[in-house]
XYZ file of C-alpha atoms in Angstrom:
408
model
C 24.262 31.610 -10.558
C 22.392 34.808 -9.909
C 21.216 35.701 -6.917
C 17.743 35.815 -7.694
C 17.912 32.120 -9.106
C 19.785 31.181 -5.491
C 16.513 32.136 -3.792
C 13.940 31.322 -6.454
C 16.329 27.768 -6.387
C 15.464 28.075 -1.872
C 12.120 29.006 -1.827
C 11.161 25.863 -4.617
C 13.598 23.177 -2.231
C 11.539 24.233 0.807
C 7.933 24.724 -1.195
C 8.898 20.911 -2.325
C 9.808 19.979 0.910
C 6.983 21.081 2.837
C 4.652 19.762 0.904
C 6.363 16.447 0.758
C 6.549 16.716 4.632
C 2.781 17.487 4.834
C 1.803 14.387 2.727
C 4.177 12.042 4.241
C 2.837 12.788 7.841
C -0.594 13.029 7.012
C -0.467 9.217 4.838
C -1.639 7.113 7.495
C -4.501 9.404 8.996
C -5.794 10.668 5.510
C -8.713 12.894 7.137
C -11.007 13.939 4.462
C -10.648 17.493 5.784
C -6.883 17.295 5.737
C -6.142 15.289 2.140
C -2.543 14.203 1.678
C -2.813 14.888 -1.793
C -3.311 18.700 -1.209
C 0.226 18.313 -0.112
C 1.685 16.850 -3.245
C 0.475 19.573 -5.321
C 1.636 22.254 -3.140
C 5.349 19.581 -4.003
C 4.047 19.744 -7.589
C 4.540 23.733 -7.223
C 7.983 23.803 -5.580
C 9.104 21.451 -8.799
C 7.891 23.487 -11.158
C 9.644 26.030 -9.861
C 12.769 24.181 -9.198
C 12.878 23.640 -12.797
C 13.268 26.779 -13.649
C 15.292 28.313 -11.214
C 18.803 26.877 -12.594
C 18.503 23.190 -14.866
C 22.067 22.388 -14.211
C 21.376 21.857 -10.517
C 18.954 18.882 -11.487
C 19.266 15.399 -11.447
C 17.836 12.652 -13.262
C 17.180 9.069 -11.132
C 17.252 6.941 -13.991
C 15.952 3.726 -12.325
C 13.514 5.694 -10.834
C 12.707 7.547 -14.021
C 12.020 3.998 -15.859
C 9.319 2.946 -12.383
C 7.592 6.325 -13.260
C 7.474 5.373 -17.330
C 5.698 1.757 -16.657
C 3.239 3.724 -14.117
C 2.839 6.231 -17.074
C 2.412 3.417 -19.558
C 0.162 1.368 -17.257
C -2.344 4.602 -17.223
C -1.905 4.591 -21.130
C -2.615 1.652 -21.472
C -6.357 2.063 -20.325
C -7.329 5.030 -22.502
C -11.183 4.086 -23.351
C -12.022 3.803 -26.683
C -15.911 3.729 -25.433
C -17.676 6.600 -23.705
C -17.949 4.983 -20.204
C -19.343 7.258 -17.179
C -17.505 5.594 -15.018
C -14.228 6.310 -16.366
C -14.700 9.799 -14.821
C -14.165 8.893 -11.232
C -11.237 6.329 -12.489
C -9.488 9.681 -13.996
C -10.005 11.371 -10.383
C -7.800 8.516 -8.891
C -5.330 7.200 -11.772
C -4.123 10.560 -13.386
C -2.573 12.473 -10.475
C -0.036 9.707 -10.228
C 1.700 10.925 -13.183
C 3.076 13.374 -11.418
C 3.044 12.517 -7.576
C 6.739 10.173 -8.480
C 8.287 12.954 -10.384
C 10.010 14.967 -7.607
C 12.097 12.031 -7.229
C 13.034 11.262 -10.777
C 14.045 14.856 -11.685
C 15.361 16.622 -8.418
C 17.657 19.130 -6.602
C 20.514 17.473 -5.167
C 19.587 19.361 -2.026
C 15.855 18.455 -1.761
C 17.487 14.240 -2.165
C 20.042 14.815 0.654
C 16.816 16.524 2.774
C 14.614 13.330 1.603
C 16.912 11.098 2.660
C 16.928 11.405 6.394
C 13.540 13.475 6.698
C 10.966 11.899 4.227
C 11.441 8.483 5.907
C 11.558 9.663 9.455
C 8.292 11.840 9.461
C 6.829 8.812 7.832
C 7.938 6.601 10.334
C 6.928 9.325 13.395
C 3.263 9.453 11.994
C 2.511 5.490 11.267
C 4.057 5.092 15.341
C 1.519 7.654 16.442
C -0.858 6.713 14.284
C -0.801 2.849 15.209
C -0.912 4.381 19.076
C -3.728 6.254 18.392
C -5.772 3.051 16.598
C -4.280 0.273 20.064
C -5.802 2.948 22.325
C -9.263 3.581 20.418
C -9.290 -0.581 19.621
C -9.251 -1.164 23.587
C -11.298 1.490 24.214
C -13.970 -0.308 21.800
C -12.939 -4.045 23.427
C -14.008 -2.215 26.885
C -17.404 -1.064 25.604
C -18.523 -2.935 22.858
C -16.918 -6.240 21.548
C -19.147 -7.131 18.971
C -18.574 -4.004 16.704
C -17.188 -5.597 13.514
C -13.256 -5.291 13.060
C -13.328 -3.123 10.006
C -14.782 -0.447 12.092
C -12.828 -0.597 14.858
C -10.096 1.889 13.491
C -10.287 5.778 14.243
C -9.726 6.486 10.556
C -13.337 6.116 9.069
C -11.908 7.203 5.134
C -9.244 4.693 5.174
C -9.748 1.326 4.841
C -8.041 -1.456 7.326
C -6.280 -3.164 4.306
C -4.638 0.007 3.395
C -4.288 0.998 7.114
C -2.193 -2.392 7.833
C -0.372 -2.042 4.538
C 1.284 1.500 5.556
C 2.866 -0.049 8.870
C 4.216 -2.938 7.069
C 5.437 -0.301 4.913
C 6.713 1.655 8.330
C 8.153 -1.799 9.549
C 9.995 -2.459 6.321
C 12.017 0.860 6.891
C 12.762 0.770 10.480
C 14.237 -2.367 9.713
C 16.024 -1.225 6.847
C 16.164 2.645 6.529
C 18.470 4.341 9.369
C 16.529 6.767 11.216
C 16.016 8.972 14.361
C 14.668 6.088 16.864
C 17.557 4.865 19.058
C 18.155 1.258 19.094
C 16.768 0.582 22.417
C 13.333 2.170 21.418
C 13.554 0.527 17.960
C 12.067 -3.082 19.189
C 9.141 -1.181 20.914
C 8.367 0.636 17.933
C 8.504 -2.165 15.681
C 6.247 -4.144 18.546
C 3.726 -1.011 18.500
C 3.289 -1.628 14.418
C 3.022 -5.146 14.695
C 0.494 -5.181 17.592
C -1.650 -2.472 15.403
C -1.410 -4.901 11.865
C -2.544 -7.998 14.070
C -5.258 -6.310 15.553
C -6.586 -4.254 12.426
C -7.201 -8.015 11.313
C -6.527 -7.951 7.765
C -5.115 -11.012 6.825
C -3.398 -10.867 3.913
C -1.618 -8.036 6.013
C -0.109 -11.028 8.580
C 1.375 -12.644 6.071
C 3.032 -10.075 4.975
C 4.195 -9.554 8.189
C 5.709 -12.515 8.631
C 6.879 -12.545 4.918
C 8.783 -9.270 6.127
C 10.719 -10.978 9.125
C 11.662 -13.649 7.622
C 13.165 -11.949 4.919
C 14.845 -9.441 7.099
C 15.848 -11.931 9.141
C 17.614 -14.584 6.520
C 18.786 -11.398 4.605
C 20.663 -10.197 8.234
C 24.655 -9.507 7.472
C 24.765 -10.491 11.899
C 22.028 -13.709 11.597
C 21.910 -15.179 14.652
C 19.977 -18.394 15.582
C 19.329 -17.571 18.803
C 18.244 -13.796 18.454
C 15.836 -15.203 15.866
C 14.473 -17.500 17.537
C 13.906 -15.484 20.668
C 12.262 -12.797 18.102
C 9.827 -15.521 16.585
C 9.527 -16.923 20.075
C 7.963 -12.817 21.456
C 5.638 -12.822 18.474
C 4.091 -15.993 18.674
C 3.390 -15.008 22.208
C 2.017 -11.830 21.241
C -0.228 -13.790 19.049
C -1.573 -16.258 21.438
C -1.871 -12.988 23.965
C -4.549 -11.633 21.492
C -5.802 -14.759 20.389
C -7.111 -15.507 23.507
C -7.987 -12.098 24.742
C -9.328 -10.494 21.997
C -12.346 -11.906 20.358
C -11.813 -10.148 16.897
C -8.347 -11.485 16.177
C -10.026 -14.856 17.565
C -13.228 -14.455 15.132
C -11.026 -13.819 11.875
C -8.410 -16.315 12.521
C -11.593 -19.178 12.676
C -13.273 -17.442 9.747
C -9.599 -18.367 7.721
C -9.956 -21.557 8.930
C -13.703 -21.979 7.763
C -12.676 -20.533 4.597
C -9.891 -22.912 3.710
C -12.458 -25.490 4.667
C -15.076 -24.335 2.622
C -12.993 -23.793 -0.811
C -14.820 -26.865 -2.479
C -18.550 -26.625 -0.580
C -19.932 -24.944 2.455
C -18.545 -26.015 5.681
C -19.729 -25.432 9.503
C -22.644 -22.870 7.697
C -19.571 -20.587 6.299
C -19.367 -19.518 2.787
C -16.149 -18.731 1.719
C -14.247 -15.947 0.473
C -16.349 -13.576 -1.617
C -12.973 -13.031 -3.749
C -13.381 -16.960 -4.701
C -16.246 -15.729 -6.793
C -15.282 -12.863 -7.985
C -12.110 -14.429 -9.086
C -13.660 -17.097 -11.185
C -16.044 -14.680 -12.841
C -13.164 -12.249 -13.438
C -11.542 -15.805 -15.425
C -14.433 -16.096 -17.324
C -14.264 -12.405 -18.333
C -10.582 -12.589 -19.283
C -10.905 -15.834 -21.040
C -13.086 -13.684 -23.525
C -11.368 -10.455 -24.504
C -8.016 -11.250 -23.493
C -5.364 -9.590 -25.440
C -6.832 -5.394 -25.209
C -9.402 -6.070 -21.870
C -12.222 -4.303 -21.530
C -10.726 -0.886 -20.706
C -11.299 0.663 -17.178
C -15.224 1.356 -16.073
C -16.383 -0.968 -18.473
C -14.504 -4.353 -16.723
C -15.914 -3.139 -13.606
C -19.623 -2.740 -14.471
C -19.306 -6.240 -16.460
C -17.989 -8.094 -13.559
C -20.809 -6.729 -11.538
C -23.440 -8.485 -13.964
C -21.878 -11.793 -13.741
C -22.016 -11.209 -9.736
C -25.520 -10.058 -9.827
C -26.163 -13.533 -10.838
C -24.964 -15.046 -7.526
C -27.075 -15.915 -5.446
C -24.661 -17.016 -2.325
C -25.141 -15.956 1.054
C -22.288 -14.172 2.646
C -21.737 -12.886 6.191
C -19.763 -9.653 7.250
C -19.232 -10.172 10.880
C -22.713 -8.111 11.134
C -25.159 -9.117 8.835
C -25.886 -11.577 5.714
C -25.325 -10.040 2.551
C -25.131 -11.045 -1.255
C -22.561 -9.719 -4.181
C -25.456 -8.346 -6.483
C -26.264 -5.647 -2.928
C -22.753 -4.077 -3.499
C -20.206 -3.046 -5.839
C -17.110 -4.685 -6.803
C -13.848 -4.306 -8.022
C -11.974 -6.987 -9.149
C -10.049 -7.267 -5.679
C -6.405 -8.075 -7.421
C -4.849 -5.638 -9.371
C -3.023 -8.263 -11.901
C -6.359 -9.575 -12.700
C -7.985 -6.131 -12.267
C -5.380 -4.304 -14.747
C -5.980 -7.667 -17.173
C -9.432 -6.567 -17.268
C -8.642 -3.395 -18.130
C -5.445 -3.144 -20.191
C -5.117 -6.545 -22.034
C -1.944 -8.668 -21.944
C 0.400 -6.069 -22.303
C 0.224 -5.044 -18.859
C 2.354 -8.411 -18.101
C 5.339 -6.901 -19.383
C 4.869 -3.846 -17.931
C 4.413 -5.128 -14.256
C 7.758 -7.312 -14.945
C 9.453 -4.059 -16.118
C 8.945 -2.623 -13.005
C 10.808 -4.970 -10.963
C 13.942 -4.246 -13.009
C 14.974 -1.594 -10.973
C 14.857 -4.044 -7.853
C 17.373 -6.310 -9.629
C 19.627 -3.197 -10.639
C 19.867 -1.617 -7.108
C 19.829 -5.100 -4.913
C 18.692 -3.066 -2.104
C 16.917 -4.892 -0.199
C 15.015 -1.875 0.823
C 13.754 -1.628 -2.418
C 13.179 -5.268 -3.096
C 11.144 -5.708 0.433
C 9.025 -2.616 -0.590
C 8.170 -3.776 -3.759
C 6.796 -7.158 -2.276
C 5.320 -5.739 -0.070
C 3.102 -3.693 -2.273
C 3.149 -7.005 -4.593
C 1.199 -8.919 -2.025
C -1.285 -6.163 -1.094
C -1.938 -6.587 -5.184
C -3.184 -10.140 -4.764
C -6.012 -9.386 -2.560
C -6.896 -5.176 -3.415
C -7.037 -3.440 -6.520
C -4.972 -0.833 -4.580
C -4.606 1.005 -8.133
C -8.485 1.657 -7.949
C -7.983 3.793 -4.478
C -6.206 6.763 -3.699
C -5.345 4.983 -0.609
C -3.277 2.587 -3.119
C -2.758 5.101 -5.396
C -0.199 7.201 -2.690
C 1.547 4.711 -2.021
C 2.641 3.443 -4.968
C 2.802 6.471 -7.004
C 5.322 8.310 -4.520
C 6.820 5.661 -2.565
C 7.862 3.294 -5.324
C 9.926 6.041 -7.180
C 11.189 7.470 -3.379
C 12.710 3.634 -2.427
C 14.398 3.430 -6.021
C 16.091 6.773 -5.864
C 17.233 6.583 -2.634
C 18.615 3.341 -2.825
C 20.229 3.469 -5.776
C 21.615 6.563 -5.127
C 22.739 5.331 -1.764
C 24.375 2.705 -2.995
C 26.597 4.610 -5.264
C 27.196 6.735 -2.184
């Protein structure tokens, strides 16, 4: 090797890493004046260039490289055949995910060994900080005004409290299972900072996943130990009952699941329930009639919404009533959403994605990609950027680093 290709080969391994740094921190803050995805295209630039500086020095993840081909087909997939406006702002979202995974599927061996211990642990450092940042603006909120609705009770405005809870499980699932720079002793209070911040942000889908996690991690243990879980259970449950009974929020949306399991068949205690009840069975009907190529992307969307603007059930927000035909709606599921969409076909390629959890049995990997499963039963997380990060980057990240670790 030259040495003009040993520094052009530097310069693109710390252009790469830098701007991998920059959107890993930045992921659970997202301020609109700071996007994270201004720092996967400055990563974009340090690939490029990493391809040229010397090819033999690049690796191919292939279990990695076959996540990013389903994500690649999956966008295919929905290539409108009709001139739909709203397939514009779909095109904003869905095509820069084509390339945010590739950094990890083609890569310099030293940019992997650098993403190995830093990617995770500057993750990790921002979701603590950030879930700090949220406790202390949440009490701050519970001192001055309780009856502000919980979905504006977070500091970050641009990202919603789904996605918000969704990126600490994600920083929960690797302290558990990725080594990094917290010591053991402070390991329990970080993991009891995260799981204070998902319980309070109050998105429920979110708990269960919680509890999904440490049960998992727990059962999966190589050390299980009765007694330590138990005593681990035992803390949380307090914790629970702590801010069941002292904060009003977590009280009001643990009732409002109970009026809403109540109220699946008819209206119960003057609670409607679910709006996603509704939009579910409408987005049934809609599948039932165009089911193997869907309706492509924009299109499903602005159907669904005609079949809602028909409802006329009363819903209430914490704040105020409201009807479905006053807003706009996805499909709030991304299997049913990317049905819409894409047709049948999309089955196989969601099933081709778990593959590489089966070839790695990592249970890094496998956790992760549950974990983003289950935020796909409530969101269409594919339909946000906020979704859209995570899976485009992350899912291709886990696979390459597990599999490669456990060759290592």
């Amino acid at each position: 090797m030259t040495v003009s290709n040993h520094k052009l080969r530097k310069t693109a391994f710390w252009i790469l890493s830098l701007g991998m740094s920059y959107y890993v921190a930045l992921l659970p803050f997202q301020p609109p004046w700071l996007p994270a995805s201004a720092g996967m295209m400055v990563a974009g630039i340090g690939w490029l260039i990493s391809l040229t500086s010397n090819p033999r020095q690049l690796t191919i993840n292939w279990p990695a490289a076959w996540v990013y081909l389903c994500l690649v087909l999956l966008y295919l997939s929905g290539l409108p055949t009709l001139d739909v406006p709203e397939y514009r702002q779909i095109m904003n979202t869905q095509v820069p995910f084509l390339f945010w995974g590739l950094p990890f599927v083609v890569y310099d061996e030293d940019f992997l060994r650098y993403s190995k211990t830093y990617l995770p642990n500057i993750f990790l450092a921002s979701s603590i900080f950030s879930a700090l940042v949220f406790i202390v603006y949440f009490i701050a909120i519970e001192i001055s005004d309780p009856s502000i609705e919980y979905s504006k009770r977070s500091p970050y405005f641009f990202l919603p409290v789904h996605y918000l809870s969704l990126y600490y499980n994600v920083a929960i699932v690797l302290l558990l299972r990725q080594p990094c720079f917290i010591k053991k002793s402070f390991k329990i209070a970080a993991i009891s900072v995260l799981i204070a911040a998902v319980i309070l942000l109050a998105s429920r889908i979110q708990w269960v996943v919680l509890l999904f996690i440490l049960i998992i991690h727990f059962l999966s243990s190589k050390k299980f130990k009765t007694k330590k879980v138990l005593m681990y259970f035992m803390l949380l449950s307090v914790c629970v009952t702590l801010l069941y009974v002292f904060v009003p929020e977590v009280h009001r949306r643990m009732h409002e699941t109970l009026d809403e399991v109540r109220s699946l068949k008819e209206v119960k205690n003057g609670k409607q329930t679910n709006h996603r009840k509704f939009i579910w069975k409408e987005a049934l009907q809609l599948l039932s009639e165009v089911p193997i190529t869907g309706y492509k992307p924009g299109l499903a969307d602005k159907l669904l919404m005609e079949r809602l603007s028909a409802c006329d059930e009363k819903f209430w927000d914490g704040e105020k009533v409201y009807y479905l035909r006053d807003g706009f709606y996805n499909y709030h599921n991304q299997f049913l959403q990317s049905l819409a969409e894409r047709g049948v076909g999309v089955v196989f390629l969601f099933l081709a994605l778990l593959l590489p959890v089966f070839y790695g049995r990592n249970w890094l990997c496998t956790m992760m990609v549950l974990v983003i499963a289950f935020a796909m039963l409530t969101e269409s997380i594919l339909q946000r950027q906020a979704g859209v990060f995570l899976v485009a980057t992350f899912l291709p990240m886990i696979v390459t680093l597990s599999t490669v670790r456990k060759k290592t």
